[in-house]
mmCIF file of C-alpha atoms in Angstrom:
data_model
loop_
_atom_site.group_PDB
_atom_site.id
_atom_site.type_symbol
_atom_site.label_atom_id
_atom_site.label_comp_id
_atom_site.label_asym_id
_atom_site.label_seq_id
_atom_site.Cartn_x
_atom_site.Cartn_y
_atom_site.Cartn_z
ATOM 1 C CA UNK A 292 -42.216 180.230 -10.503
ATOM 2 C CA UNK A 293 -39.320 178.881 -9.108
ATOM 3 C CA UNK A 294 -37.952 175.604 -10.853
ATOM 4 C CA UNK A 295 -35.439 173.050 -9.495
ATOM 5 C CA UNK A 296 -33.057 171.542 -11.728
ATOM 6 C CA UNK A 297 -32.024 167.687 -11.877
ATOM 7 C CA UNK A 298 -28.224 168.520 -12.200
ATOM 8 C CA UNK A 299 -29.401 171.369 -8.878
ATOM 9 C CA UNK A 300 -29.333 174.254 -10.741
ATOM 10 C CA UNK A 301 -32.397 176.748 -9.481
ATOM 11 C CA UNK A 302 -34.641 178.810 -11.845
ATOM 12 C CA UNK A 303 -36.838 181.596 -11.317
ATOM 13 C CA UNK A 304 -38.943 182.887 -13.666
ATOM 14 C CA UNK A 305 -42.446 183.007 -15.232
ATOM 15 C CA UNK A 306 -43.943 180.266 -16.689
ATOM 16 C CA UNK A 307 -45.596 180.594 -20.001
ATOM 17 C CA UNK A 308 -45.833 177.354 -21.286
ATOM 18 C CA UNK A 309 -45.863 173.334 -20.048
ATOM 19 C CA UNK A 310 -46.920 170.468 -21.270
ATOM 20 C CA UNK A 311 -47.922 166.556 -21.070
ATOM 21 C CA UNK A 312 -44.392 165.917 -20.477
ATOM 22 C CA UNK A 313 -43.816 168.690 -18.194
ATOM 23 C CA UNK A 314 -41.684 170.634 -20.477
ATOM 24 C CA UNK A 315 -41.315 174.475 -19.807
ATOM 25 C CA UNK A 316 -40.415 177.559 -21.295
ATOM 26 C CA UNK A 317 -40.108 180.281 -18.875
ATOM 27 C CA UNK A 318 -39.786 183.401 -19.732
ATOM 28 C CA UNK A 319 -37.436 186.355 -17.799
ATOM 29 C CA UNK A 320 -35.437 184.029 -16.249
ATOM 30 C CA UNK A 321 -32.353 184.335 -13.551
ATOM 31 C CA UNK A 322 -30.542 181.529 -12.467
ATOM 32 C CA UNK A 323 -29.948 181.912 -8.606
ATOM 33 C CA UNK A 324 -27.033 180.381 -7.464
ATOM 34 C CA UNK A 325 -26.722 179.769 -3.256
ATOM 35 C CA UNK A 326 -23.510 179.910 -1.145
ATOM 36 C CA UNK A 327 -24.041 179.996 2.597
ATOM 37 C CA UNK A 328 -26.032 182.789 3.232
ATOM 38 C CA UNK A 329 -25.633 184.748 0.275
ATOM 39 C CA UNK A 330 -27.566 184.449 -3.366
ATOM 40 C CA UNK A 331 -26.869 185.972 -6.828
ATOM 41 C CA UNK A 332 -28.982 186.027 -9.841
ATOM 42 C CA UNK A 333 -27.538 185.341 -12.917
ATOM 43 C CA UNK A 334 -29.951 186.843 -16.090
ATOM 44 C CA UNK A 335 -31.047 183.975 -18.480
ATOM 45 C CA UNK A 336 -33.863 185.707 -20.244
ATOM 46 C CA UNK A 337 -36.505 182.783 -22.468
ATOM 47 C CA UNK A 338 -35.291 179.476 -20.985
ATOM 48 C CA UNK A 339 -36.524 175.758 -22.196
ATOM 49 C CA UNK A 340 -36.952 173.416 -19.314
ATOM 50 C CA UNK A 341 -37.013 169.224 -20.586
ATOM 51 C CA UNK A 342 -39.614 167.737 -18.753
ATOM 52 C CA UNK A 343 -37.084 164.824 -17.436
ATOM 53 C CA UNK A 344 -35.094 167.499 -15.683
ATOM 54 C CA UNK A 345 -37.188 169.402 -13.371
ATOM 55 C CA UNK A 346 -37.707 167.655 -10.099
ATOM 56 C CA UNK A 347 -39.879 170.818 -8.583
ATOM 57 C CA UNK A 348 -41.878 173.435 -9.558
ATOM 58 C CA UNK A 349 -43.891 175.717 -6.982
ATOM 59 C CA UNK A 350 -44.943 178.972 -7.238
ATOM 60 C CA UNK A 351 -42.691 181.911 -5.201
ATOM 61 C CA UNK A 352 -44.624 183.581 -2.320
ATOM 62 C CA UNK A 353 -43.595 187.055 -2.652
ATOM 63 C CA UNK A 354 -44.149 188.563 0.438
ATOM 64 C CA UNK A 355 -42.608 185.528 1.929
ATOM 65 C CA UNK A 356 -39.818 186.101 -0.120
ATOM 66 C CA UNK A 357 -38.390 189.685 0.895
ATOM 67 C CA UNK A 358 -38.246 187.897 4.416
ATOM 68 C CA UNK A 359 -35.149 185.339 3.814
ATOM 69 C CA UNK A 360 -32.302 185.987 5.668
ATOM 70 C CA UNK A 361 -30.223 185.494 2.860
ATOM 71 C CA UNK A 362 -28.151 188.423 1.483
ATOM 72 C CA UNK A 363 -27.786 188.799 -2.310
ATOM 73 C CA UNK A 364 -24.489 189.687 -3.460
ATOM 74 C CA UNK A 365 -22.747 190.316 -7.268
ATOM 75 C CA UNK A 366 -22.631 188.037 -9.595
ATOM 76 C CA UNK A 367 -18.825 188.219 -9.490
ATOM 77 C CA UNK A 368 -19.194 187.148 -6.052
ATOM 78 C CA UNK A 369 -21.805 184.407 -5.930
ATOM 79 C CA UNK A 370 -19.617 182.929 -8.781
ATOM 80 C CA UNK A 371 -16.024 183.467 -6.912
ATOM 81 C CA UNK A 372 -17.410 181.873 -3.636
ATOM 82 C CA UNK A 373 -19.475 179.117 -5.478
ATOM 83 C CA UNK A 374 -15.633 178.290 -7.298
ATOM 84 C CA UNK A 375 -14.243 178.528 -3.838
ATOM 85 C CA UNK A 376 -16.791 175.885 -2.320
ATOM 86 C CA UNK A 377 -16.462 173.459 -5.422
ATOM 87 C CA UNK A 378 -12.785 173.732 -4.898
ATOM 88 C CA UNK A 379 -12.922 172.585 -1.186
ATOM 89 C CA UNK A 380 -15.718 169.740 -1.702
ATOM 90 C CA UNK A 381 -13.627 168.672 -4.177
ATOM 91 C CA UNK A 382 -10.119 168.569 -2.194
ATOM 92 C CA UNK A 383 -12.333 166.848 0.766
ATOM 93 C CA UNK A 384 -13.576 164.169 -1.392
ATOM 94 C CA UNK A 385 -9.995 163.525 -2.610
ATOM 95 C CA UNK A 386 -9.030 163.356 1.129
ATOM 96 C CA UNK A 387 -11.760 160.731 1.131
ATOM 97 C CA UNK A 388 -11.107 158.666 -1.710
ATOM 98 C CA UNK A 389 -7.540 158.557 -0.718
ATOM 99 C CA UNK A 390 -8.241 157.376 3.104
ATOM 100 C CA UNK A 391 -10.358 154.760 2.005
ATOM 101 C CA UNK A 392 -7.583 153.271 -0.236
ATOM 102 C CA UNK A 393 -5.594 153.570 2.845
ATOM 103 C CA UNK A 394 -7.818 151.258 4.112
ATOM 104 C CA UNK A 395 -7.780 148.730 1.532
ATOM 105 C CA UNK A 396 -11.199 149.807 -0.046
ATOM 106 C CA UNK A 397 -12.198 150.575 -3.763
ATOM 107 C CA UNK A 398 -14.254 153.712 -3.946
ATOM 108 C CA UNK A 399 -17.226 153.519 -6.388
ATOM 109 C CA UNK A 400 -17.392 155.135 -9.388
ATOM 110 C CA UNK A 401 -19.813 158.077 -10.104
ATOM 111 C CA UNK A 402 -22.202 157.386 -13.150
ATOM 112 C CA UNK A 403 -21.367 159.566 -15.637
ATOM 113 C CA UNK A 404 -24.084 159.289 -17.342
ATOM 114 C CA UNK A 405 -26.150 161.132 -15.044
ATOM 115 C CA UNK A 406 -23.996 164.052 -14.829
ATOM 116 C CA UNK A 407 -24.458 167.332 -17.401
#
């Protein structure tokens, strides 16, 4: 099963237990983390899901699967490019934040609250 994350972290594993609240343990679990076209599965092994966090959960198509045009790469990699893209979202958003006070506007603050 393949399980979406609140804070958009992606899970793929097999599901061995839920619940009322749709809590989850899964069970041989990567993480797969996305950058462009390229993947990379990081090993998690037995992994508890709370219910309030998942926002999807679907069952993987297999054969569907081996036909993404996505290439997987190292975990080195997927975690040196993922850096690299965080790094640049977060110069652009300070390019952002510091037009708009430019401009005379107040930029809203992110709830940190909702952030883990």
């Amino acid at each position: 099963h393949l399980v979406l994350l609140r804070d958009g972290r992606t899970l793929i594993g097999f599901l061995r237990s839920i619940d009322q609240f749709a809590n989850l343990v899964l069970h041989q679990t990567v993480e797969r983390i996305h950058v462009g076209k390229k993947y990379g599965d990081i090993p998690r092994g037995i992994f508890v899901v709370r219910g309030e966090n998942v926002v999807l959960l679907g069952e993987i198509d297999l054969e569907k699967e081996s036909d993404t045009p996505l290439q997987q790469v190292s975990i080195e990699e997927i975690l040196e490019e993922q850096r690299v893209e965080q790094q640049a979202k977060q110069e652009s958003e300070k390019l952002k934040v510091q037009a708009l006070k430019e401009r005379g506007l107040s930029v809203p603050r992110v709830d940190t609250l909702d952030e883990y």
